[in-house]
Short mmCIF file of C-alpha atoms in Angstrom, two decimals:
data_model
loop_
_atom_site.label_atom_id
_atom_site.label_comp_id
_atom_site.label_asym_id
_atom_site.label_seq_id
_atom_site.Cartn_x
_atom_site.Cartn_y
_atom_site.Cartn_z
CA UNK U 1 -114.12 -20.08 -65.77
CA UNK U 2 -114.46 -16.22 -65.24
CA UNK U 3 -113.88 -14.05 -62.43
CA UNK U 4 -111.56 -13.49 -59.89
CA UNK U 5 -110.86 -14.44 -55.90
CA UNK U 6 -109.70 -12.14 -53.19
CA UNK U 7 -106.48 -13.24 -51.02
CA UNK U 8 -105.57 -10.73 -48.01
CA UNK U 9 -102.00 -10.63 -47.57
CA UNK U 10 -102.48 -11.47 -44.03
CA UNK U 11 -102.53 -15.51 -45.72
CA UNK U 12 -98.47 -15.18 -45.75
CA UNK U 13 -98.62 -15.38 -41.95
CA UNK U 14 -100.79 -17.84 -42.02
CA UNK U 15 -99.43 -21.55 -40.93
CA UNK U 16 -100.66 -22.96 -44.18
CA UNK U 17 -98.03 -21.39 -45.47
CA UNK U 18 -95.52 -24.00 -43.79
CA UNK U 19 -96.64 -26.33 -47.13
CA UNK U 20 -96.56 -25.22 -50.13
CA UNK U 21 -98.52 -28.29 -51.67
CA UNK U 22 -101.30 -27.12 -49.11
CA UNK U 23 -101.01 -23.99 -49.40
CA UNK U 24 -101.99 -24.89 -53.66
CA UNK U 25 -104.54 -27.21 -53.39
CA UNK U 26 -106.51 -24.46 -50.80
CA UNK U 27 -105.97 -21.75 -53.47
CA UNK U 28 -107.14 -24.19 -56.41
CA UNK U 29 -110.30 -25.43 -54.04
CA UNK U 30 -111.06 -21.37 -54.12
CA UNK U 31 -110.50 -21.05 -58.03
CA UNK U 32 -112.90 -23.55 -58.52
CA UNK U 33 -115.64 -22.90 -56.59
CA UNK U 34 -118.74 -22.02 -57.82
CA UNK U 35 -119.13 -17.69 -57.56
CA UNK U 36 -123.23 -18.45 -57.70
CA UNK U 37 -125.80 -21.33 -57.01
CA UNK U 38 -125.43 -23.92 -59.96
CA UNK U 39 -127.05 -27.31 -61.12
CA UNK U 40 -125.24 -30.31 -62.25
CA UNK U 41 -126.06 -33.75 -62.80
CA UNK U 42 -124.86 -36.61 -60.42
CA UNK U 43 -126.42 -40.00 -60.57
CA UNK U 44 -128.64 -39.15 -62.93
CA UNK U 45 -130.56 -36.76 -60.27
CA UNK U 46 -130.36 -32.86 -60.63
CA UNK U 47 -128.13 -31.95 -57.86
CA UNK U 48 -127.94 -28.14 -56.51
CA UNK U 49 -124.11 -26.90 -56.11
CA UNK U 50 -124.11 -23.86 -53.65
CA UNK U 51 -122.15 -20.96 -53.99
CA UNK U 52 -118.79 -21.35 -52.16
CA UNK U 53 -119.04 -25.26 -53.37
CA UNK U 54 -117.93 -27.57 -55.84
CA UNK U 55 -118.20 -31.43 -57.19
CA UNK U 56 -115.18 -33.20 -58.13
CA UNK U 57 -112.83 -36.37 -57.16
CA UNK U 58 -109.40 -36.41 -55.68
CA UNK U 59 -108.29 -38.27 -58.93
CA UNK U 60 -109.49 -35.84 -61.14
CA UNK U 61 -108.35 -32.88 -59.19
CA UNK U 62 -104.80 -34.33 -58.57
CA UNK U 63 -104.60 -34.73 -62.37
CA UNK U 64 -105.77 -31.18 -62.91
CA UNK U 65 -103.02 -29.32 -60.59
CA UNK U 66 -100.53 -32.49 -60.97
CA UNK U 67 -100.27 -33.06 -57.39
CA UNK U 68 -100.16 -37.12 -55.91
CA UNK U 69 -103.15 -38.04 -54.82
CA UNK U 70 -101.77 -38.68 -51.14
CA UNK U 71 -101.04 -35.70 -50.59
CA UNK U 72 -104.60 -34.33 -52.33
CA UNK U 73 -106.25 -36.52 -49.51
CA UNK U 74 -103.70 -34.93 -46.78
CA UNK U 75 -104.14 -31.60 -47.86
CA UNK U 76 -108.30 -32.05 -47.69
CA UNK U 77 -108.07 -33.46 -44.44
CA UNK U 78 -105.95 -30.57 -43.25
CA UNK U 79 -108.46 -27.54 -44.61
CA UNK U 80 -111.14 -29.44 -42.65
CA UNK U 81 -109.63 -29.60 -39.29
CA UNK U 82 -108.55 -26.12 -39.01
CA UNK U 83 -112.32 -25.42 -40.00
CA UNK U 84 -111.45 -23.55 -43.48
CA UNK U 85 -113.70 -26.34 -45.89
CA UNK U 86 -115.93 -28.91 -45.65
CA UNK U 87 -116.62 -32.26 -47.82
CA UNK U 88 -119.50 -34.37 -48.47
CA UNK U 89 -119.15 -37.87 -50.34
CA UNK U 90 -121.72 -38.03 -53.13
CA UNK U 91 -121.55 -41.03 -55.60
CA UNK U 92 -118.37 -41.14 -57.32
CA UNK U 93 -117.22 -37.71 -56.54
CA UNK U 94 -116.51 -35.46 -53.56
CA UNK U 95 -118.70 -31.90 -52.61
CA UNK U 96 -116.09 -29.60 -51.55
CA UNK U 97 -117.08 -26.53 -49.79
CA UNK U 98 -115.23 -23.09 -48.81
CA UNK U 99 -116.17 -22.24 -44.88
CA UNK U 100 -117.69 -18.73 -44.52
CA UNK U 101 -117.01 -18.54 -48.66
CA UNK U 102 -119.56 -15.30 -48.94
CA UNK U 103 -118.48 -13.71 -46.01
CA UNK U 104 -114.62 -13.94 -47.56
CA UNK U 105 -115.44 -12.79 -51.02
CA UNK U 106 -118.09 -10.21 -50.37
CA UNK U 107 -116.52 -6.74 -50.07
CA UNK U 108 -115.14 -6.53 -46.74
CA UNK U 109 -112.91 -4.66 -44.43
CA UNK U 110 -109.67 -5.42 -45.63
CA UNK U 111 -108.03 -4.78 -42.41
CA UNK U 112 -109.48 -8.04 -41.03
CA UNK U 113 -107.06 -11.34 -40.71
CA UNK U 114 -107.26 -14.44 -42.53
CA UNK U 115 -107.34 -16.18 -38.93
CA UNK U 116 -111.29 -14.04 -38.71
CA UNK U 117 -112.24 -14.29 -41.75
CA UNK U 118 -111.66 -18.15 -42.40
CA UNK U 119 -112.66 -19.33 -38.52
CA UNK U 120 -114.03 -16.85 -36.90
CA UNK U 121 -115.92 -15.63 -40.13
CA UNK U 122 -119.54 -16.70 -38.91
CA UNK U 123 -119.33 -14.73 -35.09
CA UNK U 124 -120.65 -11.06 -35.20
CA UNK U 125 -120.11 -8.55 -32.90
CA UNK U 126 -123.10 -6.80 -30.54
CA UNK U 127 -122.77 -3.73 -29.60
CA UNK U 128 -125.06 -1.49 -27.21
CA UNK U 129 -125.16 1.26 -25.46
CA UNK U 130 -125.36 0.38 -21.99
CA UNK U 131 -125.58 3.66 -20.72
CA UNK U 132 -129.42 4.16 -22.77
CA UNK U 133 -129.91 0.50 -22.13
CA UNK U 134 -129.34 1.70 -17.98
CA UNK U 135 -131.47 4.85 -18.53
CA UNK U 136 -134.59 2.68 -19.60
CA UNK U 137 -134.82 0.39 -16.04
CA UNK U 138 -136.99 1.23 -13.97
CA UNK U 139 -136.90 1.11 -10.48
CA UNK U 140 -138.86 -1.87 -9.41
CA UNK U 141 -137.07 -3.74 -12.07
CA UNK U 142 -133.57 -3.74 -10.21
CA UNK U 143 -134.71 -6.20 -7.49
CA UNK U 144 -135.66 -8.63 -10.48
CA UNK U 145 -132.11 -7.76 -12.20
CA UNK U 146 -130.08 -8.67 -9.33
CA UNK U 147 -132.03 -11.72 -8.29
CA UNK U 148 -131.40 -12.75 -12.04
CA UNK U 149 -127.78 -11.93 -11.85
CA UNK U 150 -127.23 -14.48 -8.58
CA UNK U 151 -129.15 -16.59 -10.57
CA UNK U 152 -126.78 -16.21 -13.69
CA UNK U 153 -123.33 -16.46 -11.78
CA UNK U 154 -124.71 -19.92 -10.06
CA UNK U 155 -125.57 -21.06 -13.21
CA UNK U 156 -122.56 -20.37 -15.03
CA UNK U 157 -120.53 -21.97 -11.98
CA UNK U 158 -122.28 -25.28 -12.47
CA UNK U 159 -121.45 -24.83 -16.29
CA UNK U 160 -117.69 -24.92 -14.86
CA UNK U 161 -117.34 -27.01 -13.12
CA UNK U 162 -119.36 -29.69 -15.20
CA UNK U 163 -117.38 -29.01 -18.19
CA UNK U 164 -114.36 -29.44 -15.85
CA UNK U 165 -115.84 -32.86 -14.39
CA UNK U 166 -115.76 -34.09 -17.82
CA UNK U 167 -112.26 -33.31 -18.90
CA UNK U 168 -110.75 -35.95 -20.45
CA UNK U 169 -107.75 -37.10 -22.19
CA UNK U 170 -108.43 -37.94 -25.64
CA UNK U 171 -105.67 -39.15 -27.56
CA UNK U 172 -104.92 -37.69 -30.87
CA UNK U 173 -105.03 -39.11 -34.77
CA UNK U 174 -101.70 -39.30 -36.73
CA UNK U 175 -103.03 -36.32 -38.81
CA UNK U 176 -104.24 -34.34 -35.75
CA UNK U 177 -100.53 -34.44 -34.97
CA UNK U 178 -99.08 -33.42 -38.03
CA UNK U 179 -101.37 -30.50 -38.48
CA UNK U 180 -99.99 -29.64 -34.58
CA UNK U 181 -96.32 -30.16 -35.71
CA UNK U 182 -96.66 -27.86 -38.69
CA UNK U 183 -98.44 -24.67 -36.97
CA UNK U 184 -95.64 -25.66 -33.76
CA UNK U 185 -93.01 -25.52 -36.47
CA UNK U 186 -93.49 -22.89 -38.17
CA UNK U 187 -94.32 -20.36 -35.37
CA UNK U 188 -90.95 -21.29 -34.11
CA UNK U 189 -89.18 -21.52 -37.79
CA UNK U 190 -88.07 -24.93 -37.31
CA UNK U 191 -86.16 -26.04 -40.68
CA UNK U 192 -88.32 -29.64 -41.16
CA UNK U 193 -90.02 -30.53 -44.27
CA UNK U 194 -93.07 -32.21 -44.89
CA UNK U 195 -91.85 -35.81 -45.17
CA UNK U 196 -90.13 -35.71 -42.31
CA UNK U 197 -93.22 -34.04 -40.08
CA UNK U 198 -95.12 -36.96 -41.03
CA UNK U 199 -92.77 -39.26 -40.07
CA UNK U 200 -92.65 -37.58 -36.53
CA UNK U 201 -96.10 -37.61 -36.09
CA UNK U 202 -96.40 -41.54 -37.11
CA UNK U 203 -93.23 -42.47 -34.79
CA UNK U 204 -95.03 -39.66 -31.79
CA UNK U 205 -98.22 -41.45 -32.30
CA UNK U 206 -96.57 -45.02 -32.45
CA UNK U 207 -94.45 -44.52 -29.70
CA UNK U 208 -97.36 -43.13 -27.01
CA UNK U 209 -99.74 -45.33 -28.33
CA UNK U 210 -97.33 -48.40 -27.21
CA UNK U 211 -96.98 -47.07 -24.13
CA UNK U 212 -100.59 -46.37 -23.04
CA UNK U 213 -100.13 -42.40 -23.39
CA UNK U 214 -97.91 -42.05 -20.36
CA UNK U 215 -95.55 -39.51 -19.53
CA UNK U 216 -92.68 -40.59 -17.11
CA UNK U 217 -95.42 -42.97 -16.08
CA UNK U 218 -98.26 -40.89 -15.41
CA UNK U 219 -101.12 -40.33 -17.96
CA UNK U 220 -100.42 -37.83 -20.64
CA UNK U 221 -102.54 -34.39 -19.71
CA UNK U 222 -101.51 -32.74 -23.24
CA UNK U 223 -100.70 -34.70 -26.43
CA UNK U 224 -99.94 -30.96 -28.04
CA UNK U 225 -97.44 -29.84 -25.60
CA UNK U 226 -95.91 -33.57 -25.83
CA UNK U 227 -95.68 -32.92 -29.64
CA UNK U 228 -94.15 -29.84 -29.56
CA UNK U 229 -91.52 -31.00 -27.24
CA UNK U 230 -90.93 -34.37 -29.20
CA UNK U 231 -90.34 -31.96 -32.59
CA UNK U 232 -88.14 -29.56 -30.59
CA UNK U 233 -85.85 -32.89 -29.55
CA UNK U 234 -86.11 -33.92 -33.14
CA UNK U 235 -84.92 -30.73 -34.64
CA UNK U 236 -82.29 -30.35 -31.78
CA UNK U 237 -80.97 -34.10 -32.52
CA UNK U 238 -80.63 -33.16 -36.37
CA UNK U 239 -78.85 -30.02 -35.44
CA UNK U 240 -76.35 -31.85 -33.46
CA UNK U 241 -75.88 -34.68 -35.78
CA UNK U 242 -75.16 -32.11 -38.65
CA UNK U 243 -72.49 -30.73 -36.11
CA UNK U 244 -70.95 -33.54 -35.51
CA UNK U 245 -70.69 -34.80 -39.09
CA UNK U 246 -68.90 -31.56 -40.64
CA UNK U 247 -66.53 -32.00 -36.87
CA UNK U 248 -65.58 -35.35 -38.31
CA UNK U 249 -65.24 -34.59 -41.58
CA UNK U 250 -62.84 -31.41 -40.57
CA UNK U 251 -61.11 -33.77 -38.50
CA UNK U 252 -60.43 -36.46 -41.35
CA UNK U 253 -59.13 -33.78 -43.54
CA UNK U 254 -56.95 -32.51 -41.28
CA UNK U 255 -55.49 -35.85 -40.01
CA UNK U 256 -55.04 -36.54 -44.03
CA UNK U 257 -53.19 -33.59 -44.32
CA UNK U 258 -50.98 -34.55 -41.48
CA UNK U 259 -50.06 -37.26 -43.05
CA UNK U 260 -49.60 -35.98 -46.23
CA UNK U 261 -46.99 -34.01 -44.65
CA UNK U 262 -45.40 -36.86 -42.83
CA UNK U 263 -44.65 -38.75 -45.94
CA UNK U 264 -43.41 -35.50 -47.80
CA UNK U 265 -41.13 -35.06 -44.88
CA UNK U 266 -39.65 -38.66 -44.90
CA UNK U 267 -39.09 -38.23 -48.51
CA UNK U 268 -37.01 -35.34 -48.04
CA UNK U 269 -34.69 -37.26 -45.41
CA UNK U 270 -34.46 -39.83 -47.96
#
């Protein structure tokens, strides 16, 4: 393979960062990807791979950056919900895709963040001039503008207060959680590795799901904000248990000592 990638150093803020085993499968997934539109064969039928794309399977990519498989599929499923790749079953193998791939590796402002690049990559920005824009009504058009305007604020209520009618609770996937967890952990630089954030999200997800999604008996509004409090009990319980462990262990060694001393001190009376 020939070439090269570009990485903005913004990607060290990013959360991905929280996992290192992530954080190298998303760098290999943008090594291998194809830098221009190539044909391969897959079930005996030419198949088109897109720029930004590549065919593989989690087998033979685990094998290739020596990574368990597990956490190849838990890696792929975190890329795609925070929207940075997309994958496509086909036969025996998996297409792989880079979100927003040719917007990232064309030449770019470099001042942009990974968080724009990666998710909001696809959203452009309109700019006019209001003030020619203003010049060119005419007169008999304002009547029409403001009747449209009415017409625009009503509609935009009913959007509203639809979208508001609809609100539901949805309740989350295990992985939805841990992807939550890690972002919630890291912005607050809570020490908690990966085995351990899975583990909270099964036991979160277990525990909720047992109990109809109820918080002190009333349905849950915000699985998220019930996360993040459930890992900020977590981390405070492991914090206090590590306390009290090195109090009891300071406490055995001095009440050894003591006694120690009493013995030495009997000796001496004889």
């Amino acid at each position: 393979m020939e070439g090269y990638i570009k990485l903005h150093r913004s990607l060290l803020e990013h959360h991905l960062m929280t996992n290192q085993s992530y954080f190298l499968v998303f760098i290999q997934i943008l090594l291998r990807c194809n830098h221009k539109d190539k044909s391969i064969i897959i079930n005996n039928k030419k198949t088109l791979i897109k720029r930004g794309s590549f065919y593989t399977s989690l087998s033979k990519l685990s094998e290739q950056i020596n990574i368990h498989r597990s956490t190849i599929t838990r890696a792929i499923k975190f890329l795609q919900r925070d929207a940075m790749i997309e994958t496509i079953n086909i036969g025996k193998g998996t297409l792989i895709s880079c979100v927003n791939y040719d917007k990232y590796q064309e030449k770019r402002n470099d001042s942009e963040t990974i968080e724009k690049r990666w998710r909001n990559g696809s959203e452009t920005i309109a700019r006019t001039n209001n003030n020619d824009k203003n010049d060119n009504i005419k007169k008999k058009d304002i009547n029409k503008l403001i009747s449209k305007k009415e017409s625009d604020k009503n509609e935009q209520f009913n959007i509203f207060e639809s979208i508001d009618n609809k609100k539901k609770f949805v309740k989350p996937e295990i992985d939805e959680i841990f992807v939550e967890m890690s972002k919630y952990a890291f912005s607050k630089s809570i020490d908690v590795n990966e085995r351990a954030l899975f583990s909270q999200s099964e036991q979160f997800f277990n525990y909720y799901e047992s109990n109809g999604w109820k918080v002190a008996g009333k349905p849950m509004k915000s699985w998220i904000a019930a996360s993040r409090n459930w890992l900020l009990r977590y981390s405070e319980n492991n914090y206090n248990k590590i306390v009290n462990r090195k109090n009891n262990e300071q406490y055995e060694t001095e009440s050894v000592n003591e006694i120690y001393e009493f013995v030495n001190e009997l000796k001496k009376r004889g």
